Amino acid sequence: MSTDPPHTLSGRLGVGSIVFMVVAAAAPLTVIAGTVPLGLAAGNGPAFPTTFALCCGILLLFAVGFCAMSRHVPEAGAFYAYVQRGLGHAPGLGSAFLALVTYTAVQLAVYGYVGAVIDGLVQHYGGPAVPWFVWSVLALAIVGALGYRHIELSGKVLGVLLVAEVAIVLVFDVVVVGRGEHLSTAFLQPPQVVSGSLGIAIMFAIASFIGFEATAVFRDEARDPERTIPRATYLALILIGVFYTLSSWSVVSAWGDPAAVEAAGADPGNMILTTIANTLGPVGGDVAQILLVTSLFAAILSFHNVLARYFFALGNSRALPAACGRSHPRHASPHVASLTQSVSALVFVVVFAIAGMDPVAQVFAWMAGTATLGVLALMALTCVAVLVFFRRTGVDSRPWHTVVAPVLGLAGLLVCLWLTVSNFPTLIGGSSGLAAGIGAVLVLAFVLGAVWSRRRTPDLVTPAPAVEAA
């Protein structure tokens, strides 16, 4: 076996750069355009904005333990590094394989969606009808080129795209509030909040936060990781939660409570673009349609960077071929891992195209559902790992950070996981058999990783001492 020291990544990412990275992964404009109409129509109606605030609260509880443990996890392995420190090598590698499937699924979901959106945009302006996968492959090539380079280039690109997509929605919010015509109060009424299907509403809302937890993946490239990672995690989560809650409330207020639910049910795919056009004029609607494309592109680039760093860390640990753990001598990027990830995504897109799958109803719905289930399972495992780690090591005696918040977060996540499993066929737009098959793939990924850990591979992380001095 090679005795070469592990390759490392470098960078000086600050809190702002990392926040841009993870908020872009959450694709704020895409959530407002795609998730909000579904939450209004199939969830708890005009009180859906409250569901974002509720889910944000649950994830903030999760973040307390996650951030408290981050100072004791020096590796940039995110979920699986935490799980391995708390629960051992086999669950750690099982979580790593589960994370690979989960983040691959969410990236593929966005590749399907962006292909369909670009095709619609081109035809809207008189261009030819082109198969969706052509646009997806073009986006894949651009993302692959950026991912091959130093992380700071991706950070700058994401910063510009994110500011643009957030700006158009905030302008919309300000105009709606300024008019003050139909300002909704449903979010303040408990009977409204629990009306309709609160379970489906929570399921859609929690899926909208996927990506905020990826701050720890960029630990090696952070300027001061022990401070930068926790700050970026809290800031990203709060910004996402406030943005979703405020903007979804503005959407409801732009129509009025009953009219908003009716519009969402009649045409969920175009509701937001229609709402923005009605509020800001036709030019605003056209700009929003273009920014929806850039929002999706930013999400793909963010998840590409996350996946590449998972491949990189697993290559360094020899859980995957060692070449994946090499860093570029000039760009200090995980270039082999990035290329590997690009090729794997290309293979899946080609398979979907050959199979004739619909890019939204099948590729996006199935893959987004898979990712939601996978991320919830990973976060629940991480909460358990946090509790076990602090109980075993005693390196932190703060009850709120090491026991109370993680237990409350775990309880909330388990409820969300149960609701997601219960409503999974609705989320993926398919049958119960398809839902069971997707669940089986996720379980199989975890089991495969746990079994793979029996090979003579080193731990993904350095074992923590039993007790550290205060």
CSV table of C-alpha atoms in Angstrom, one decimal:
chain,number,residue,atom,x,y,z
A,1,MET,CA,0.0,0.0,0.0
A,2,SER,CA,1.2,3.5,-0.8
A,3,THR,CA,2.7,5.4,2.1
A,4,ASP,CA,2.3,8.8,0.5
A,5,PRO,CA,0.8,11.3,3.0
A,6,PRO,CA,-2.8,12.3,2.3
A,7,HIS,CA,-3.3,15.1,-0.1
A,8,THR,CA,-5.0,18.3,1.2
A,9,LEU,CA,-6.9,21.1,-0.3
A,10,SER,CA,-6.1,24.8,0.4
A,11,GLY,CA,-7.9,28.1,0.3
A,12,ARG,CA,-8.8,31.1,2.4
A,13,LEU,CA,-12.6,31.0,2.2
A,14,GLY,CA,-14.3,33.3,4.7
A,15,VAL,CA,-17.7,33.1,6.2
A,16,GLY,CA,-19.2,35.0,3.3
A,17,SER,CA,-17.8,32.7,0.6
A,18,ILE,CA,-18.9,29.5,2.3
A,19,VAL,CA,-22.4,31.0,3.0
A,20,PHE,CA,-22.7,31.9,-0.7
A,21,MET,CA,-21.7,28.3,-1.5
A,22,VAL,CA,-24.3,26.6,0.6
A,23,VAL,CA,-27.1,29.1,0.1
A,24,ALA,CA,-26.6,28.7,-3.6
A,25,ALA,CA,-27.0,25.0,-3.2
A,26,ALA,CA,-30.4,25.6,-1.6
A,27,ALA,CA,-31.3,27.5,-4.8
A,28,PRO,CA,-33.6,30.1,-3.2
A,29,LEU,CA,-35.4,31.2,-6.3
A,30,THR,CA,-35.9,27.6,-7.4
A,31,VAL,CA,-37.5,26.8,-4.0
A,32,ILE,CA,-39.8,29.9,-4.3
A,33,ALA,CA,-40.8,28.9,-7.9
A,34,GLY,CA,-41.1,25.2,-7.4
A,35,THR,CA,-41.8,24.3,-3.7
A,36,VAL,CA,-44.0,27.1,-2.6
A,37,PRO,CA,-46.8,26.5,-5.1
A,38,LEU,CA,-46.8,22.8,-4.1
A,39,GLY,CA,-46.9,23.6,-0.4
A,40,LEU,CA,-49.8,26.0,-0.9
A,41,ALA,CA,-51.8,23.6,-3.0
A,42,ALA,CA,-51.1,20.2,-1.4
A,43,GLY,CA,-49.9,21.3,2.1
A,44,ASN,CA,-51.4,23.7,4.6
A,45,GLY,CA,-52.6,26.4,2.2
A,46,PRO,CA,-51.9,30.1,3.0
A,47,ALA,CA,-50.2,29.2,6.3
A,48,PHE,CA,-47.4,27.3,4.4
A,49,PRO,CA,-44.8,30.1,5.2
A,50,THR,CA,-45.0,29.1,8.9
A,51,THR,CA,-43.8,25.7,7.9
A,52,PHE,CA,-40.5,27.1,6.7
A,53,ALA,CA,-40.0,28.8,10.1
A,54,LEU,CA,-40.9,25.6,11.9
A,55,CYS,CA,-38.4,23.5,9.9
A,56,CYS,CA,-35.7,26.2,10.3
A,57,GLY,CA,-36.2,25.9,14.1
A,58,ILE,CA,-35.7,22.2,14.0
A,59,LEU,CA,-32.5,22.5,11.8
A,60,LEU,CA,-31.1,25.2,14.1
A,61,LEU,CA,-31.4,22.7,17.0
A,62,PHE,CA,-29.5,20.2,14.9
A,63,ALA,CA,-26.9,22.8,14.1
A,64,VAL,CA,-26.1,23.5,17.8
A,65,GLY,CA,-24.7,20.0,18.3
A,66,PHE,CA,-23.2,19.9,14.8
A,67,CYS,CA,-21.3,23.1,15.4
A,68,ALA,CA,-20.3,22.2,18.9
A,69,MET,CA,-18.7,19.0,17.6
A,70,SER,CA,-17.1,20.6,14.6
A,71,ARG,CA,-14.1,21.9,16.7
A,72,HIS,CA,-13.4,18.2,17.5
A,73,VAL,CA,-13.6,17.0,13.9
A,74,PRO,CA,-10.7,18.5,12.0
A,75,GLU,CA,-11.4,16.5,8.8
A,76,ALA,CA,-13.5,17.9,5.9
A,77,GLY,CA,-15.8,14.9,5.8
A,78,ALA,CA,-19.0,16.5,6.9
A,79,PHE,CA,-21.7,13.9,8.0
A,80,TYR,CA,-19.6,10.8,7.8
A,81,ALA,CA,-16.7,12.2,9.7
A,82,TYR,CA,-19.1,13.1,12.6
A,83,VAL,CA,-20.8,9.7,12.4
A,84,GLN,CA,-17.5,7.9,12.5
A,85,ARG,CA,-16.2,9.8,15.5
A,86,GLY,CA,-19.4,9.2,17.4
A,87,LEU,CA,-20.5,5.7,16.2
A,88,GLY,CA,-17.5,4.0,14.8
A,89,HIS,CA,-15.8,3.0,11.5
A,90,ALA,CA,-18.6,0.9,9.9
A,91,PRO,CA,-21.5,3.4,10.5
A,92,GLY,CA,-19.1,6.2,9.3
A,93,LEU,CA,-18.3,4.6,6.0
A,94,GLY,CA,-21.9,3.5,5.7
A,95,SER,CA,-22.9,7.2,6.1
A,96,ALA,CA,-20.2,8.2,3.5
A,97,PHE,CA,-21.7,5.9,0.9
A,98,LEU,CA,-25.2,7.1,1.8
A,99,ALA,CA,-24.1,10.7,1.3
A,100,LEU,CA,-22.6,9.9,-2.1
A,101,VAL,CA,-26.0,8.5,-3.3
A,102,THR,CA,-27.9,11.3,-1.7
A,103,TYR,CA,-25.9,14.2,-3.1
A,104,THR,CA,-25.6,12.5,-6.5
A,105,ALA,CA,-29.4,12.2,-6.5
A,106,VAL,CA,-30.0,15.9,-5.7
A,107,GLN,CA,-27.5,17.0,-8.4
A,108,LEU,CA,-29.2,14.8,-11.0
A,109,ALA,CA,-32.6,16.2,-10.0
A,110,VAL,CA,-31.3,19.7,-10.8
A,111,TYR,CA,-29.7,18.6,-14.1
A,112,GLY,CA,-33.1,17.3,-15.2
A,113,TYR,CA,-34.9,20.5,-14.1
A,114,VAL,CA,-32.4,22.9,-15.6
A,115,GLY,CA,-32.6,21.1,-19.0
A,116,ALA,CA,-36.4,21.5,-19.0
A,117,VAL,CA,-36.2,25.2,-17.9
A,118,ILE,CA,-33.6,26.2,-20.4
A,119,ASP,CA,-35.6,24.5,-23.2
A,120,GLY,CA,-38.7,26.4,-22.2
A,121,LEU,CA,-36.8,29.7,-22.0
A,122,VAL,CA,-35.2,29.2,-25.5
A,123,GLN,CA,-38.6,28.4,-27.0
A,124,HIS,CA,-40.2,31.4,-25.2
A,125,TYR,CA,-37.8,33.7,-27.1
A,126,GLY,CA,-38.5,32.0,-30.4
A,127,GLY,CA,-35.6,29.5,-30.4
A,128,PRO,CA,-35.8,25.8,-31.5
A,129,ALA,CA,-37.1,23.0,-29.4
A,130,VAL,CA,-34.0,21.0,-28.3
A,131,PRO,CA,-34.1,17.8,-26.1
A,132,TRP,CA,-33.7,18.7,-22.5
A,133,PHE,CA,-30.6,16.5,-22.0
A,134,VAL,CA,-28.6,18.6,-24.5
A,135,TRP,CA,-28.9,21.6,-22.2
A,136,SER,CA,-28.1,19.4,-19.2
A,137,VAL,CA,-24.9,18.2,-20.7
A,138,LEU,CA,-23.9,21.7,-21.6
A,139,ALA,CA,-24.4,22.8,-18.0
A,140,LEU,CA,-22.5,19.7,-16.9
A,141,ALA,CA,-19.5,20.7,-19.0
A,142,ILE,CA,-19.4,24.3,-17.6
A,143,VAL,CA,-19.8,23.0,-14.0
A,144,GLY,CA,-17.0,20.4,-14.6
A,145,ALA,CA,-14.6,23.1,-15.9
A,146,LEU,CA,-15.3,25.3,-12.9
A,147,GLY,CA,-15.0,22.4,-10.4
A,148,TYR,CA,-11.6,21.5,-11.8
A,149,ARG,CA,-10.3,24.9,-10.9
A,150,HIS,CA,-9.6,26.4,-7.5
A,151,ILE,CA,-12.6,26.7,-5.2
A,152,GLU,CA,-12.4,30.5,-5.0
A,153,LEU,CA,-13.4,30.7,-8.7
A,154,SER,CA,-16.5,28.8,-8.0
A,155,GLY,CA,-17.1,31.0,-4.9
A,156,LYS,CA,-17.0,34.1,-7.0
A,157,VAL,CA,-19.3,32.7,-9.7
A,158,LEU,CA,-21.8,31.6,-7.1
A,159,GLY,CA,-21.7,34.9,-5.3
A,160,VAL,CA,-22.7,36.8,-8.4
A,161,LEU,CA,-25.5,34.4,-9.3
A,162,LEU,CA,-26.8,34.2,-5.8
A,163,VAL,CA,-27.0,38.0,-5.4
A,164,ALA,CA,-28.9,38.3,-8.7
A,165,GLU,CA,-31.6,35.6,-7.9
A,166,VAL,CA,-32.1,36.9,-4.3
A,167,ALA,CA,-32.3,40.5,-5.4
A,168,ILE,CA,-35.3,39.9,-7.8
A,169,VAL,CA,-37.2,38.2,-5.1
A,170,LEU,CA,-36.4,40.8,-2.5
A,171,VAL,CA,-37.6,43.5,-4.9
A,172,PHE,CA,-40.8,41.6,-5.3
A,173,ASP,CA,-41.2,41.3,-1.5
A,174,VAL,CA,-40.7,45.0,-1.0
A,175,VAL,CA,-43.3,45.9,-3.7
A,176,VAL,CA,-45.9,43.5,-2.3
A,177,VAL,CA,-45.4,44.9,1.3
A,178,GLY,CA,-45.4,48.4,0.0
A,179,ARG,CA,-48.8,47.9,-1.8
A,180,GLY,CA,-50.2,46.3,1.4
A,181,GLU,CA,-53.4,45.1,-0.5
A,182,HIS,CA,-53.8,41.5,0.6
A,183,LEU,CA,-51.2,41.0,3.4
A,184,SER,CA,-51.8,37.5,4.7
A,185,THR,CA,-52.3,36.7,8.4
A,186,ALA,CA,-52.8,33.0,8.0
A,187,PHE,CA,-49.4,32.3,9.3
A,188,LEU,CA,-50.4,33.7,12.7
A,189,GLN,CA,-53.5,31.5,13.1
A,190,PRO,CA,-52.8,28.1,14.6
A,191,PRO,CA,-55.9,26.5,13.1
A,192,GLN,CA,-54.7,27.5,9.6
A,193,VAL,CA,-51.2,26.2,10.3
A,194,VAL,CA,-52.4,22.7,11.1
A,195,SER,CA,-55.1,22.7,8.4
A,196,GLY,CA,-54.9,20.7,5.2
A,197,SER,CA,-52.0,18.4,5.2
A,198,LEU,CA,-49.3,19.7,7.6
A,199,GLY,CA,-47.2,16.5,7.0
A,200,ILE,CA,-46.9,17.1,3.3
A,201,ALA,CA,-46.2,20.8,4.0
A,202,ILE,CA,-43.3,19.9,6.4
A,203,MET,CA,-42.0,17.4,3.9
A,204,PHE,CA,-41.8,20.0,1.1
A,205,ALA,CA,-40.3,22.6,3.4
A,206,ILE,CA,-37.6,20.4,4.9
A,207,ALA,CA,-36.5,19.4,1.4
A,208,SER,CA,-35.9,23.1,0.6
A,209,PHE,CA,-33.1,23.4,3.1
A,210,ILE,CA,-30.9,20.6,1.6
A,211,GLY,CA,-27.4,22.0,1.2
A,212,PHE,CA,-27.1,24.2,4.3
A,213,GLU,CA,-25.3,21.4,6.2
A,214,ALA,CA,-22.5,21.3,3.6
A,215,THR,CA,-20.4,24.0,5.3
A,216,ALA,CA,-18.2,21.4,7.0
A,217,VAL,CA,-17.2,20.0,3.6
A,218,PHE,CA,-15.2,23.1,2.9
A,219,ARG,CA,-13.2,22.9,6.2
A,220,ASP,CA,-9.8,22.5,4.6
A,221,GLU,CA,-10.4,25.5,2.4
A,222,ALA,CA,-11.7,27.8,5.2
A,223,ARG,CA,-9.6,30.7,6.5
A,224,ASP,CA,-10.2,29.8,10.2
A,225,PRO,CA,-12.2,26.6,10.2
A,226,GLU,CA,-12.9,26.4,14.0
A,227,ARG,CA,-14.7,29.8,13.8
A,228,THR,CA,-15.7,30.0,10.1
A,229,ILE,CA,-17.6,26.7,9.8
A,230,PRO,CA,-20.0,27.3,12.8
A,231,ARG,CA,-20.6,30.9,11.9
A,232,ALA,CA,-21.2,30.0,8.2
A,233,THR,CA,-23.6,27.2,9.3
A,234,TYR,CA,-25.7,29.3,11.5
A,235,LEU,CA,-25.7,32.3,9.1
A,236,ALA,CA,-26.6,30.2,6.1
A,237,LEU,CA,-29.5,28.5,7.9
A,238,ILE,CA,-30.9,31.7,9.3
A,239,LEU,CA,-30.7,33.5,6.0
A,240,ILE,CA,-32.3,30.6,4.1
A,241,GLY,CA,-35.1,30.3,6.7
A,242,VAL,CA,-35.9,34.0,6.8
A,243,PHE,CA,-35.8,34.3,3.0
A,244,TYR,CA,-38.1,31.4,2.5
A,245,THR,CA,-40.6,32.5,5.2
A,246,LEU,CA,-40.7,36.1,4.1
A,247,SER,CA,-40.8,35.4,0.3
A,248,SER,CA,-43.5,32.7,0.5
A,249,TRP,CA,-45.6,35.0,2.7
A,250,SER,CA,-45.2,37.7,0.0
A,251,VAL,CA,-46.3,35.3,-2.7
A,252,VAL,CA,-49.5,34.6,-0.7
A,253,SER,CA,-50.0,38.3,0.0
A,254,ALA,CA,-49.6,39.2,-3.6
A,255,TRP,CA,-52.8,37.2,-4.4
A,256,GLY,CA,-54.7,37.0,-1.1
A,257,ASP,CA,-55.2,33.8,0.9
A,258,PRO,CA,-57.9,32.0,-1.1
A,259,ALA,CA,-56.7,33.2,-4.5
A,260,ALA,CA,-53.1,32.1,-3.8
A,261,VAL,CA,-54.2,28.6,-3.1
A,262,GLU,CA,-56.4,28.6,-6.2
A,263,ALA,CA,-53.6,29.9,-8.4
A,264,ALA,CA,-51.1,27.3,-7.0
A,265,GLY,CA,-53.5,24.5,-7.7
A,266,ALA,CA,-54.3,25.7,-11.2
A,267,ASP,CA,-50.8,26.2,-12.5
A,268,PRO,CA,-48.1,25.4,-9.9
A,269,GLY,CA,-45.3,25.3,-12.5
A,270,ASN,CA,-45.8,28.9,-13.7
A,271,MET,CA,-47.4,30.5,-10.6
A,272,ILE,CA,-44.3,32.3,-9.3
A,273,LEU,CA,-43.3,33.7,-12.7
A,274,THR,CA,-46.9,34.8,-13.3
A,275,THR,CA,-46.9,36.4,-9.8
A,276,ILE,CA,-43.7,38.3,-10.3
A,277,ALA,CA,-44.8,39.5,-13.8
A,278,ASN,CA,-48.1,40.7,-12.3
A,279,THR,CA,-46.2,42.5,-9.6
A,280,LEU,CA,-43.1,43.8,-11.4
A,281,GLY,CA,-44.4,43.9,-14.9
A,282,PRO,CA,-43.5,41.8,-18.0
A,283,VAL,CA,-39.8,42.8,-17.8
A,284,GLY,CA,-39.6,41.5,-14.2
A,285,GLY,CA,-41.2,38.3,-15.3
A,286,ASP,CA,-38.6,37.8,-18.1
A,287,VAL,CA,-35.7,38.6,-15.7
A,288,ALA,CA,-37.1,36.1,-13.2
A,289,GLN,CA,-37.3,33.4,-15.8
A,290,ILE,CA,-33.7,33.9,-16.8
A,291,LEU,CA,-32.6,34.0,-13.1
A,292,LEU,CA,-34.4,30.8,-12.5
A,293,VAL,CA,-31.9,29.2,-14.9
A,294,THR,CA,-28.9,30.8,-13.1
A,295,SER,CA,-30.4,29.7,-9.8
A,296,LEU,CA,-30.4,26.1,-11.0
A,297,PHE,CA,-26.9,26.4,-12.4
A,298,ALA,CA,-25.6,27.7,-9.1
A,299,ALA,CA,-27.2,24.8,-7.2
A,300,ILE,CA,-25.6,22.3,-9.6
A,301,LEU,CA,-22.2,24.0,-9.1
A,302,SER,CA,-22.5,23.9,-5.3
A,303,PHE,CA,-23.5,20.3,-5.2
A,304,HIS,CA,-20.7,19.4,-7.6
A,305,ASN,CA,-18.2,21.0,-5.2
A,306,VAL,CA,-19.7,19.1,-2.3
A,307,LEU,CA,-19.6,15.8,-4.1
A,308,ALA,CA,-16.1,16.3,-5.4
A,309,ARG,CA,-14.9,16.8,-1.8
A,310,TYR,CA,-16.7,13.6,-0.6
A,311,PHE,CA,-14.9,11.7,-3.4
A,312,PHE,CA,-11.6,13.4,-2.4
A,313,ALA,CA,-11.9,12.5,1.3
A,314,LEU,CA,-12.9,8.9,0.5
A,315,GLY,CA,-9.9,8.6,-1.9
A,316,ASN,CA,-7.6,9.9,0.8
A,317,SER,CA,-8.9,7.2,3.2
A,318,ARG,CA,-8.6,4.5,0.4
A,319,ALA,CA,-12.3,3.7,0.7
A,320,LEU,CA,-12.3,4.7,-3.0
A,321,PRO,CA,-9.4,4.6,-5.4
A,322,ALA,CA,-6.4,6.6,-4.1
A,323,ALA,CA,-6.4,8.8,-7.3
A,324,CYS,CA,-9.6,10.4,-6.1
A,325,GLY,CA,-7.7,11.8,-3.2
A,326,ARG,CA,-5.2,13.7,-5.3
A,327,SER,CA,-5.1,17.5,-5.4
A,328,HIS,CA,-4.1,19.6,-8.4
A,329,PRO,CA,-0.6,21.0,-8.0
A,330,ARG,CA,-1.5,24.4,-9.3
A,331,HIS,CA,-5.2,24.8,-8.5
A,332,ALA,CA,-5.1,23.0,-5.2
A,333,SER,CA,-8.4,21.5,-6.2
A,334,PRO,CA,-9.7,17.9,-6.0
A,335,HIS,CA,-9.4,17.7,-9.8
A,336,VAL,CA,-9.6,13.9,-10.1
A,337,ALA,CA,-12.6,13.7,-7.8
A,338,SER,CA,-14.2,16.5,-9.8
A,339,LEU,CA,-13.7,14.7,-13.1
A,340,THR,CA,-14.9,11.5,-11.6
A,341,GLN,CA,-18.0,13.2,-10.4
A,342,SER,CA,-18.6,14.8,-13.7
A,343,VAL,CA,-18.3,11.5,-15.6
A,344,SER,CA,-20.7,9.8,-13.2
A,345,ALA,CA,-23.3,12.5,-13.6
A,346,LEU,CA,-22.9,12.4,-17.4
A,347,VAL,CA,-23.5,8.6,-17.4
A,348,PHE,CA,-26.7,9.0,-15.4
A,349,VAL,CA,-28.0,11.8,-17.7
A,350,VAL,CA,-27.3,9.7,-20.7
A,351,VAL,CA,-29.2,6.7,-19.1
A,352,PHE,CA,-32.1,9.0,-18.3
A,353,ALA,CA,-32.2,10.3,-21.8
A,354,ILE,CA,-32.0,6.8,-23.4
A,355,ALA,CA,-34.8,5.7,-21.1
A,356,GLY,CA,-37.0,8.6,-22.3
A,357,MET,CA,-37.6,9.9,-18.8
A,358,ASP,CA,-39.4,13.1,-18.3
A,359,PRO,CA,-36.9,15.7,-16.9
A,360,VAL,CA,-39.4,17.1,-14.3
A,361,ALA,CA,-42.0,14.5,-13.5
A,362,GLN,CA,-39.5,11.7,-13.3
A,363,VAL,CA,-35.9,12.8,-13.1
A,364,PHE,CA,-36.5,15.8,-10.9
A,365,ALA,CA,-39.3,14.3,-8.7
A,366,TRP,CA,-37.6,10.9,-8.2
A,367,MET,CA,-34.1,12.2,-7.5
A,368,ALA,CA,-35.3,15.1,-5.3
A,369,GLY,CA,-37.3,12.7,-3.2
A,370,THR,CA,-34.4,10.3,-2.9
A,371,ALA,CA,-32.2,13.2,-1.7
A,372,THR,CA,-34.7,14.4,0.9
A,373,LEU,CA,-35.0,11.0,2.4
A,374,GLY,CA,-31.2,10.5,2.4
A,375,VAL,CA,-30.4,13.9,4.0
A,376,LEU,CA,-32.9,13.4,6.8
A,377,ALA,CA,-31.4,10.0,7.6
A,378,LEU,CA,-27.9,11.5,7.6
A,379,MET,CA,-28.8,14.3,9.9
A,380,ALA,CA,-30.6,12.0,12.3
A,381,LEU,CA,-27.5,9.7,12.4
A,382,THR,CA,-25.3,12.8,12.9
A,383,CYS,CA,-27.5,13.9,15.9
A,384,VAL,CA,-27.1,10.4,17.5
A,385,ALA,CA,-23.3,10.6,16.8
A,386,VAL,CA,-23.1,14.0,18.5
A,387,LEU,CA,-24.8,12.7,21.6
A,388,VAL,CA,-22.7,9.6,21.8
A,389,PHE,CA,-19.4,11.5,21.1
A,390,PHE,CA,-19.9,14.0,23.9
A,391,ARG,CA,-21.2,11.4,26.3
A,392,ARG,CA,-18.1,9.2,25.7
A,393,THR,CA,-15.4,11.8,25.6
A,394,GLY,CA,-16.6,14.5,28.0
A,395,VAL,CA,-14.7,17.2,26.0
A,396,ASP,CA,-17.6,19.6,26.3
A,397,SER,CA,-19.8,19.8,29.4
A,398,ARG,CA,-22.4,22.4,28.2
A,399,PRO,CA,-25.8,20.7,28.6
A,400,TRP,CA,-27.6,22.8,25.9
A,401,HIS,CA,-24.9,22.2,23.2
A,402,THR,CA,-24.2,18.5,24.0
A,403,VAL,CA,-27.5,17.1,25.2
A,404,VAL,CA,-30.6,19.3,25.1
A,405,ALA,CA,-30.4,20.8,21.6
A,406,PRO,CA,-29.2,17.6,20.0
A,407,VAL,CA,-32.0,15.6,21.6
A,408,LEU,CA,-34.6,18.1,20.6
A,409,GLY,CA,-33.1,18.3,17.1
A,410,LEU,CA,-33.1,14.5,16.8
A,411,ALA,CA,-36.8,14.3,17.9
A,412,GLY,CA,-37.7,16.9,15.3
A,413,LEU,CA,-35.7,15.2,12.5
A,414,LEU,CA,-37.3,11.8,13.3
A,415,VAL,CA,-40.8,13.4,13.0
A,416,CYS,CA,-39.8,14.9,9.7
A,417,LEU,CA,-38.3,11.6,8.6
A,418,TRP,CA,-41.5,9.7,9.5
A,419,LEU,CA,-43.6,12.3,7.7
A,420,THR,CA,-41.4,12.0,4.6
A,421,VAL,CA,-41.5,8.2,4.6
A,422,SER,CA,-45.3,8.3,5.1
A,423,ASN,CA,-45.8,10.7,2.2
A,424,PHE,CA,-43.0,9.6,0.0
A,425,PRO,CA,-45.1,8.4,-2.9
A,426,THR,CA,-46.6,11.9,-3.0
A,427,LEU,CA,-43.1,13.5,-3.0
A,428,ILE,CA,-41.8,11.5,-5.9
A,429,GLY,CA,-45.0,11.5,-7.9
A,430,GLY,CA,-44.9,7.7,-8.3
A,431,SER,CA,-46.2,4.5,-6.9
A,432,SER,CA,-45.7,2.8,-3.5
A,433,GLY,CA,-43.5,0.3,-5.3
A,434,LEU,CA,-41.2,3.0,-6.6
A,435,ALA,CA,-41.0,4.6,-3.2
A,436,ALA,CA,-40.0,1.2,-1.6
A,437,GLY,CA,-37.4,0.7,-4.4
A,438,ILE,CA,-35.8,4.1,-3.7
A,439,GLY,CA,-35.8,3.5,0.0
A,440,ALA,CA,-34.1,0.2,-0.6
A,441,VAL,CA,-31.4,1.8,-2.7
A,442,LEU,CA,-30.5,4.2,0.2
A,443,VAL,CA,-30.5,1.4,2.8
A,444,LEU,CA,-28.3,-0.7,0.5
A,445,ALA,CA,-25.9,2.1,0.1
A,446,PHE,CA,-25.5,2.4,3.8
A,447,VAL,CA,-25.1,-1.4,4.3
A,448,LEU,CA,-22.6,-1.6,1.4
A,449,GLY,CA,-20.5,1.1,3.0
A,450,ALA,CA,-20.6,-0.6,6.4
A,451,VAL,CA,-19.6,-3.9,4.9
A,452,TRP,CA,-16.9,-2.2,2.8
A,453,SER,CA,-15.4,-0.9,6.0
A,454,ARG,CA,-14.3,-4.5,6.9
A,455,ARG,CA,-11.7,-4.2,4.2
A,456,ARG,CA,-8.2,-3.1,5.3
A,457,THR,CA,-8.9,0.6,4.9
A,458,PRO,CA,-7.8,3.2,7.4
A,459,ASP,CA,-10.4,5.2,9.4
A,460,LEU,CA,-11.8,8.1,7.5
A,461,VAL,CA,-10.9,10.2,10.6
A,462,THR,CA,-8.4,10.1,13.3
A,463,PRO,CA,-9.9,8.4,16.4
A,464,ALA,CA,-10.8,10.8,19.1
A,465,PRO,CA,-9.2,10.4,22.5
A,466,ALA,CA,-11.4,8.9,25.3
A,467,VAL,CA,-11.1,12.1,27.4
A,468,GLU,CA,-9.4,15.4,26.6
A,469,ALA,CA,-8.2,17.9,29.2
A,470,ALA,CA,-10.5,20.9,29.6
